[in-house]
Coordinates of C-alpha atoms and ligand atoms in Angstrom, one line a residue:
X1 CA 37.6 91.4 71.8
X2 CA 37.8 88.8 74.6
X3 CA 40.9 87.6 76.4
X4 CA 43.4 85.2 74.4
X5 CA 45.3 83.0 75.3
X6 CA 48.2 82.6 72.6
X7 CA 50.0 78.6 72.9
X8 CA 50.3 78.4 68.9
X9 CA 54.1 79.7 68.4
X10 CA 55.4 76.2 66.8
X11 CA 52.4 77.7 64.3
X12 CA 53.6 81.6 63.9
X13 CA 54.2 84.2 67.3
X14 CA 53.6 87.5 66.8
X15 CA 55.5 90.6 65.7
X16 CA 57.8 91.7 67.9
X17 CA 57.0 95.9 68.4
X18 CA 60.3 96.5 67.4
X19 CA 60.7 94.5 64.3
X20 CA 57.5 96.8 63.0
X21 CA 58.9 99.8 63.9
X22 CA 61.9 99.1 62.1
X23 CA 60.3 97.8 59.1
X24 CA 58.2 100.9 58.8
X25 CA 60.7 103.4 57.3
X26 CA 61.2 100.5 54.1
X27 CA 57.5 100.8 53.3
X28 CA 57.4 104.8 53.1
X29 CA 59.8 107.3 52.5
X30 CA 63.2 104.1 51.6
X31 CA 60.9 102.2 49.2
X32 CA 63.4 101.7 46.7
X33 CA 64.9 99.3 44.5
X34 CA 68.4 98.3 45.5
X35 CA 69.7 97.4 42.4
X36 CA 69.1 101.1 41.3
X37 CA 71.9 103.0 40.6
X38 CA 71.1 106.5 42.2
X39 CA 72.3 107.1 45.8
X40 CA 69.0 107.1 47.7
X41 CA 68.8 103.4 46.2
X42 CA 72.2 102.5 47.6
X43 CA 71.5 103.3 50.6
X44 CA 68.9 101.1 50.8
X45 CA 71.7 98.5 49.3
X46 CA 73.8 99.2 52.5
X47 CA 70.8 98.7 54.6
X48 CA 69.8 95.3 53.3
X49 CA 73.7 94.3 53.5
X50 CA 73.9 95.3 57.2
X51 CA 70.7 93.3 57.5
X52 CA 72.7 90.7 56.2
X53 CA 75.5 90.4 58.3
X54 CA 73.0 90.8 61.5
X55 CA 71.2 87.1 60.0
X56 CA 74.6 86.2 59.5
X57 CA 76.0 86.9 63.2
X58 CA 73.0 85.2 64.6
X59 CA 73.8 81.6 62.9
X60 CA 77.7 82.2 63.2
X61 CA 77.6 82.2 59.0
X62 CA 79.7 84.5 56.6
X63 CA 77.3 86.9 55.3
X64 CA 78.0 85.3 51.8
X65 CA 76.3 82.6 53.0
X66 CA 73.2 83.7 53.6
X67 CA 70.6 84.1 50.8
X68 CA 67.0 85.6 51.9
X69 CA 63.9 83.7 50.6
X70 CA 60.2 83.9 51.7
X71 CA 60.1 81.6 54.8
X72 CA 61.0 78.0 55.8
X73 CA 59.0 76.2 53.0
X74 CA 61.4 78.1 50.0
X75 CA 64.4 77.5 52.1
X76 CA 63.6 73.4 52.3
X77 CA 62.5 73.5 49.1
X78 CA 65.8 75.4 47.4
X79 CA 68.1 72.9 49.5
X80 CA 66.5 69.6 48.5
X81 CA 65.3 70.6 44.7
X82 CA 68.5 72.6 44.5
X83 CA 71.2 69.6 45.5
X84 CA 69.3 67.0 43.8
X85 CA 69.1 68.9 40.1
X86 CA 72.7 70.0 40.5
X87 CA 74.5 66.5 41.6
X88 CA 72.0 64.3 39.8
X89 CA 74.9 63.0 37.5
X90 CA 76.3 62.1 41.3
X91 CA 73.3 59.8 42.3
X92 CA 69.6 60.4 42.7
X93 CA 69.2 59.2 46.6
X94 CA 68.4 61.4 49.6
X95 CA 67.8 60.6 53.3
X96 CA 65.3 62.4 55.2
X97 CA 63.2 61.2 58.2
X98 CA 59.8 60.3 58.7
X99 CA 58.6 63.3 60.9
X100 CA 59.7 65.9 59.1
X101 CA 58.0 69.3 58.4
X102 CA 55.6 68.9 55.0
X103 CA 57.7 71.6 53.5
X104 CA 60.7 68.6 53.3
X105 CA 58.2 65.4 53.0
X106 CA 56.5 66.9 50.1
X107 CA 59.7 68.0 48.5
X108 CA 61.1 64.4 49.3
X109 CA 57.9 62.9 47.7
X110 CA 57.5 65.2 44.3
X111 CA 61.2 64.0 43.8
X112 CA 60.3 60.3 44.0
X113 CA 57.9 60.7 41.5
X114 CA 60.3 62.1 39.4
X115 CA 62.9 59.4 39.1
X116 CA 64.6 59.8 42.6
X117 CA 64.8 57.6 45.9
X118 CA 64.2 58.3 49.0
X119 CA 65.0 57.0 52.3
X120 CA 62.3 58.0 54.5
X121 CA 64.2 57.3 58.6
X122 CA 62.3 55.6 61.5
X123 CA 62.7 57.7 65.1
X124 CA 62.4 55.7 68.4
X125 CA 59.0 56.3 70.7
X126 CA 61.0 60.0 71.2
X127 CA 61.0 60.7 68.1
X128 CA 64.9 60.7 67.8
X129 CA 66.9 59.8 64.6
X130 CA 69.4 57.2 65.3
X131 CA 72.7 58.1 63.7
X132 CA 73.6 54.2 63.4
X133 CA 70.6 54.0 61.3
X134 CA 71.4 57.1 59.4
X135 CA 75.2 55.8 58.6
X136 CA 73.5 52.1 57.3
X137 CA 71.4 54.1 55.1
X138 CA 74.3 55.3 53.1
X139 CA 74.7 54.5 49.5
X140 CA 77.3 55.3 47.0
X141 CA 74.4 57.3 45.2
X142 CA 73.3 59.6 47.9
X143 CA 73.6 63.0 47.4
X144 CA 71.7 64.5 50.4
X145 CA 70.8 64.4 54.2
X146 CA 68.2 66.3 55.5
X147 CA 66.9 65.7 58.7
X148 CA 65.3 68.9 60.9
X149 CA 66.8 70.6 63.8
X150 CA 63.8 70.2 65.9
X151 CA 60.3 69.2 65.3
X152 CA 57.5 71.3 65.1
X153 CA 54.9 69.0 67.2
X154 CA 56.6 67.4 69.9
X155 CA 59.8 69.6 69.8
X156 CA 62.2 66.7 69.9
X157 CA 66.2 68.0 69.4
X158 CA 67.7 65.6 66.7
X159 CA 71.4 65.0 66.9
X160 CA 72.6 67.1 64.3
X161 CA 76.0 67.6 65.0
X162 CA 76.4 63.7 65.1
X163 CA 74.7 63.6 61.9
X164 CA 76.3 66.4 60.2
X165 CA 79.7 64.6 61.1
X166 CA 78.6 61.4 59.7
X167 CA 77.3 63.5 56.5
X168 CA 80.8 65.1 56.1
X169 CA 82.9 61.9 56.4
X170 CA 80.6 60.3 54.0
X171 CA 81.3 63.5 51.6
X172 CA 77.4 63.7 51.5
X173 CA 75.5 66.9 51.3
X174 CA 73.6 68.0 55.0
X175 CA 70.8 70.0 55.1
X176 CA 68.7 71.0 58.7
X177 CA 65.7 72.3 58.7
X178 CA 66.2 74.6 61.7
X179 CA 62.9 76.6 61.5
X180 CA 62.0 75.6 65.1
X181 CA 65.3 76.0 66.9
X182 CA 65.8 79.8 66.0
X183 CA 65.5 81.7 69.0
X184 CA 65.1 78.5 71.6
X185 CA 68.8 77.6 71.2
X186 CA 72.1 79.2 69.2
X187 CA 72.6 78.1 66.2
X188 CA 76.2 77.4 65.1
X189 CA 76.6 76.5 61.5
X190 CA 80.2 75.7 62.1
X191 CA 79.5 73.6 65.0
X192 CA 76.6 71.6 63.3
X193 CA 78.9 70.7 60.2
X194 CA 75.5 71.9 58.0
X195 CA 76.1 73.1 54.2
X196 CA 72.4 74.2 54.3
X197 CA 70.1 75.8 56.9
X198 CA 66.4 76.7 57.1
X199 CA 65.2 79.8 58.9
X200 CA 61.5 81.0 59.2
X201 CA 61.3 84.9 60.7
X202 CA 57.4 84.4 61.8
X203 CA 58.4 82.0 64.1
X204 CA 60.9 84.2 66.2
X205 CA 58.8 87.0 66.3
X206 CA 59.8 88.5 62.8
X207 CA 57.0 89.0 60.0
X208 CA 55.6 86.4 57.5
X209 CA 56.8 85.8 54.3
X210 CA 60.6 86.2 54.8
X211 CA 63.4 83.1 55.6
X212 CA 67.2 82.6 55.5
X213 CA 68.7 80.2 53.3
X214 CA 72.5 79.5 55.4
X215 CA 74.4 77.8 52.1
X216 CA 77.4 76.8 53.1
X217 CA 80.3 78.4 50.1
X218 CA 81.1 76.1 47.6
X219 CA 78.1 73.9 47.7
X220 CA 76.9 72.6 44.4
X221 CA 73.7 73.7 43.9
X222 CA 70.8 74.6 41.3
X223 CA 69.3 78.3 41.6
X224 CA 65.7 78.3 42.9
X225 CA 64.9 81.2 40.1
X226 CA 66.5 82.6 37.2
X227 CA 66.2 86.2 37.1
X228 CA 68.0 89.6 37.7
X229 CA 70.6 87.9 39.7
X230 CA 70.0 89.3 43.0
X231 CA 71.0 87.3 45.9
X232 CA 74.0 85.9 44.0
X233 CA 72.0 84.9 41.5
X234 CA 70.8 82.2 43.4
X235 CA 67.4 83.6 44.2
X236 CA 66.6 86.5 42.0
X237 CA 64.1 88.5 42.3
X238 CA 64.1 92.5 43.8
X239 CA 64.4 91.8 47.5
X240 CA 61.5 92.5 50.0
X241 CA 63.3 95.3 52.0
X242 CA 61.2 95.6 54.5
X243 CA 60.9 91.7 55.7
X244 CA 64.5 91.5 55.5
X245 CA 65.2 94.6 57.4
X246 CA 62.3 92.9 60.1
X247 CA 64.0 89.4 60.1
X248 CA 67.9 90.9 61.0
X249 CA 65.8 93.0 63.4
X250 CA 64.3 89.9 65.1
X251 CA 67.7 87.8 64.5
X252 CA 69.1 90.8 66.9
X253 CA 66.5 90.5 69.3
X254 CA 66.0 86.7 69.6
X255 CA 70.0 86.7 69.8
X256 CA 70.2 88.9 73.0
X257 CA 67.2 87.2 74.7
X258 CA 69.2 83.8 74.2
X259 CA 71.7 85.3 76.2
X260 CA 68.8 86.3 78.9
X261 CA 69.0 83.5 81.0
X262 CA 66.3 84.6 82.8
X263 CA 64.1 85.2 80.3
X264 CA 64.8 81.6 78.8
X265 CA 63.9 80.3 82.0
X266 CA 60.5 81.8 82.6
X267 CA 59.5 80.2 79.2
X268 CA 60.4 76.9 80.2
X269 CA 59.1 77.0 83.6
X270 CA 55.6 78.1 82.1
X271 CA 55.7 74.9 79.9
X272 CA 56.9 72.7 83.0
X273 CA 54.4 74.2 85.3
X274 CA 51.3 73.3 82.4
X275 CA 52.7 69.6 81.7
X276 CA 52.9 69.1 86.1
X277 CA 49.5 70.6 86.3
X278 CA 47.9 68.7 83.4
X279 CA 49.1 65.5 84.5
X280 CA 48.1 66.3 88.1
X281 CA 44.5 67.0 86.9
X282 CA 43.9 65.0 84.0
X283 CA 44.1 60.7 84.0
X284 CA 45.3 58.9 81.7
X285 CA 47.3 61.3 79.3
X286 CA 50.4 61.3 77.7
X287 CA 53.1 63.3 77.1
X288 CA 55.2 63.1 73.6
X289 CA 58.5 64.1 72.3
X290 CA 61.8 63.9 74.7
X291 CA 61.6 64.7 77.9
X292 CA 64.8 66.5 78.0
X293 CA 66.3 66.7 74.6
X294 CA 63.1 68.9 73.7
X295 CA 62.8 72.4 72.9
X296 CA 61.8 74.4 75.9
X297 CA 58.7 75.9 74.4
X298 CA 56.8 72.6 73.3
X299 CA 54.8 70.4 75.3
X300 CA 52.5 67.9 72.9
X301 CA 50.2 65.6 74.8
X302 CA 47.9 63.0 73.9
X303 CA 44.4 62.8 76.1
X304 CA 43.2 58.9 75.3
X305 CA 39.7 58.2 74.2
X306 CA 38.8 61.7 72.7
X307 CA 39.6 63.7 69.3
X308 CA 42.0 66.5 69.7
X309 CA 39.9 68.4 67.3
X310 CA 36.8 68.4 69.9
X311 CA 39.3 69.5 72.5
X312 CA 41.2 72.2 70.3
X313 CA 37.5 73.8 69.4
X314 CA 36.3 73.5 73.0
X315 CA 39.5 75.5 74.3
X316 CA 39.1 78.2 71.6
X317 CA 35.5 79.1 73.3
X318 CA 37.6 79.9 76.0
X319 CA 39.9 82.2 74.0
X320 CA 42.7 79.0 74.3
X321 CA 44.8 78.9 70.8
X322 CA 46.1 75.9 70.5
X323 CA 46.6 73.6 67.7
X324 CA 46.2 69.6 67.2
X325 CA 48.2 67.5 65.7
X326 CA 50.3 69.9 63.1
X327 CA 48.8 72.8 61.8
X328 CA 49.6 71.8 58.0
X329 CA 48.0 68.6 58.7
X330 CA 44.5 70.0 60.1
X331 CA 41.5 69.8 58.1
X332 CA 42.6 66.1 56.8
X333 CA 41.3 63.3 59.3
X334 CA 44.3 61.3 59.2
X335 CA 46.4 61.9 62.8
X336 CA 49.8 63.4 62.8
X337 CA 52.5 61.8 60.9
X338 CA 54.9 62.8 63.5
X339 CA 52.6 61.1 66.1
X340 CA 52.2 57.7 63.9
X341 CA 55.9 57.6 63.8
X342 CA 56.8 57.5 67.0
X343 CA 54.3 54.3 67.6
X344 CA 51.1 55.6 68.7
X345 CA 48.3 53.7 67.7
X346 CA 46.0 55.6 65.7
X347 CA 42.9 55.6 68.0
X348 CA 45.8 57.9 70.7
X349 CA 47.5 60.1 68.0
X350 CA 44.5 61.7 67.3
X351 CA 44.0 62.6 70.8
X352 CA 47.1 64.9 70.8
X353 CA 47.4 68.9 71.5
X354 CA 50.3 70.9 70.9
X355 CA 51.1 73.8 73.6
X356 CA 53.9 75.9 72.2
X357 CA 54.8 79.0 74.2
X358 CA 57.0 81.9 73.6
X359 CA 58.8 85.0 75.6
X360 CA 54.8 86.9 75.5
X361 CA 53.3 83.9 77.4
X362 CA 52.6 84.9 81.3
X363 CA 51.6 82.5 84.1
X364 CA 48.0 83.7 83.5
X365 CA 47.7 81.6 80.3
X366 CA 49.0 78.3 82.3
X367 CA 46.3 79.4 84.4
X368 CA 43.4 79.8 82.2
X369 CA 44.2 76.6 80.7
X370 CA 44.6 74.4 84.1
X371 CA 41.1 75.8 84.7
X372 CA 39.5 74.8 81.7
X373 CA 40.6 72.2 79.8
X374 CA 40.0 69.6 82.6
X375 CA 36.9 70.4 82.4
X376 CA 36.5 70.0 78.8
X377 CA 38.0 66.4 79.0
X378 CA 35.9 65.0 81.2
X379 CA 32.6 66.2 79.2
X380 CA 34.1 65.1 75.9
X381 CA 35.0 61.6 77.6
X382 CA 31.9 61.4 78.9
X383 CA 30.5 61.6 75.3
X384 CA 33.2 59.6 74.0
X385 CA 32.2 55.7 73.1
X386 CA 36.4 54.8 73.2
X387 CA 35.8 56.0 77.0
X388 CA 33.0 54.3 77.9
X389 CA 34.2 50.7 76.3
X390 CA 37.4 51.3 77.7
X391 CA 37.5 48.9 80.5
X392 CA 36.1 46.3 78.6
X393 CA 39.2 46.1 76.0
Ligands
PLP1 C1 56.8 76.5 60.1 C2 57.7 75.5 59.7 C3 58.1 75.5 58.3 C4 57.5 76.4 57.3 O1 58.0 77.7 57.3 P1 57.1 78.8 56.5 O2 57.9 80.0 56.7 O3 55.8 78.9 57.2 O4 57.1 78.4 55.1 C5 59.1 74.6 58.0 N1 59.6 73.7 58.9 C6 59.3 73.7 60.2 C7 59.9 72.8 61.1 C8 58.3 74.6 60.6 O5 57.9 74.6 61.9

């Protein structure tokens, strides 16, 4: 197989070694069911509870707290669904912002069609929520905030602590969607004043299919599935061992390479070194999201006059994987949402790539891409008719 270059981790990073190898033993010899009785079951019990209090540790929560779904979209949909079934005698109105992940937009909009209101937030060219906006948005019927840790596309950091303290004096429900934060900064439940929290393992080098719910004790919510009462009964269903074994395993890992200063460092500097060497090499781009209150992996840009698509295809001949635009929103030809709310005109939103790095990134794959992707630019522009009109605007 020829070389690749792997800039996709907003979209999924890959396994770490470890995480595997610890997984292993749950698919062969420990494969059973830990609501057995026998003993060779409770072990597997013990393990799972261990695994617990490892995802626990990693977002400073109670092990109580946290319940294990499939991934980041089940954890956005149990918080919003869950709140708004169980408090609906409360009020029927929920705040969320306009560039959040589908997985709370969706959620947000199946809701309105079913007899709630929404308040969808602006964000400033950033892409920030303004808590002032948040705290006039306040009615006496809302039952829920949820607004995300950090976004996926541009990697903006939203004010969540601010937020989560205007939630609590309000006595209103907070929810963060933290799917992009775990393992780029430490999470602190306690800190954040969240009741619910979303985790995704496949994006901190754990395997697919498996997510933390953090909900908070005492929270008044709606199971997401009646069952055989696993997971408190607020999730039932006989636990996928093996993923939750993989995703404490990760939560471990990602916890003492947050502590790596180092290692944090070298990610960051990649990132810096490909936004100074693309904006050296490549007029009239532009660069989204925060420049400092951004996650240090991310780095979204937006190359006027050409379609990200035509860029995103060329750079995959050249073993580049990167994605445009979000990766839930490809294969439609409207630009981001993300983009669109931040102010770009349409014709410059759909000229945006997303770079997203993680700790297997090497300078080689700032390299390769500093090679290329001028390169491609200037043959797409030269195709482009936005390109050639431009000076006449
Ligand atoms: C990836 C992602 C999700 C969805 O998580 P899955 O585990 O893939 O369902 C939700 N929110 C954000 C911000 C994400 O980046």
């Amino acid at each position: 197989m020829a070389e690749i270059y792997y800039l996709d981790n907003n979209a999924t990073t890959r396994t770490d070694p470890a995480v595997i190898e610890a997984m292993a033993p749950y698919f062969g010899e420990k494969y059973f069911n830990a609501s057995s009785i026998y003993s060779s079951a409770q072990y597997v019990r013990k393990d799972i509870e261990a695994a617990r209090e490892e995802a626990a540790k990693f977002i400073n929560a109670d092990p109580k707290e946290v319940i294990f779904t499939s991934g980041g979209t089940e954890s956005d949909n149990f918080a919003i669904k869950g709140i708004a079934y169980a408090n609906s005698d409360k009020g029927r109105h929920i705040i969320t912002s306009k560039i959040e992940h589908p997985a709370v937009l969706e959620t947000c909009r199946y809701l309105e069609k079913n007899g709630w209101e929404i308040t969808y937030l602006n964000v400033d060219k950033y892409g920030m929520v303004s808590p002032d906006e948040l705290k006039k948005a306040i009615r006496k019927d809302t039952v829920l905030i949820s607004i995300m840790y950090a976004n996926n596309e541009i990697g903006t950091i939203e004010p969540i602590e601010e937020i989560g303290a205007i939630a609590r004096e309000a006595g209103i429900y907070f929810h963060t969607d933290a799917v992009q934060v775990a393992g780029k900064i430490p999470i602190d439940v306690k800190k954040l004043n969240v009741d619910m929290l979303s985790l995704a393992a496949h994006k901190f080098h754990g395997p697919k299919g498996i997510g933390l719910f953090y909900l908070k004790k005492g929270v008044r919510i709606h199971s997401i599935s009646q069952g055989g009462h696993q997971e408190r009964s607020k999730r039932s269903g006989t636990e996928n061992v093996p993923a939750i074994i993989g995703m404490a395993k990760a939560c471990e890992i990602a916890g003492e390479h947050l502590k790596d200063t180092a290692g944090m460092a070298e990610i960051k500097a990649l990132r810096d070194a490909l936004e100074k060497g693309l904006l050296e090499k490549i007029p009239d781009i532009i660069i989204n999201g925060h420049p400092e209150k951004r996650i240090d992996n991310t780095l979204n840009v937006c190359v006027k006059h050409i379609e990200g698509e035509a860029m995103l295809i060329h750079l995959d001949f050249d073993g580049i994987c990167v994605s445009s635009g979000s990766a839930c929103a490809s294969g439609s030809l409207e630009p981001s949402h993300v983009l669109l709310a931040l102010g770009l005109p349409h014709e410059i939103a759909h000229g945006s790539i997303r770079f997203s790095f993680s700790k297997y990134n090497t300078a080689a794959d700032v390299k390769k891409v500093l090679e290329v992707m001028p390169g491609i630019v200037e043959k797409l522009r030269k195709m482009s008719p936005m390109w050639n009109e431009r000076d006449k605007k």
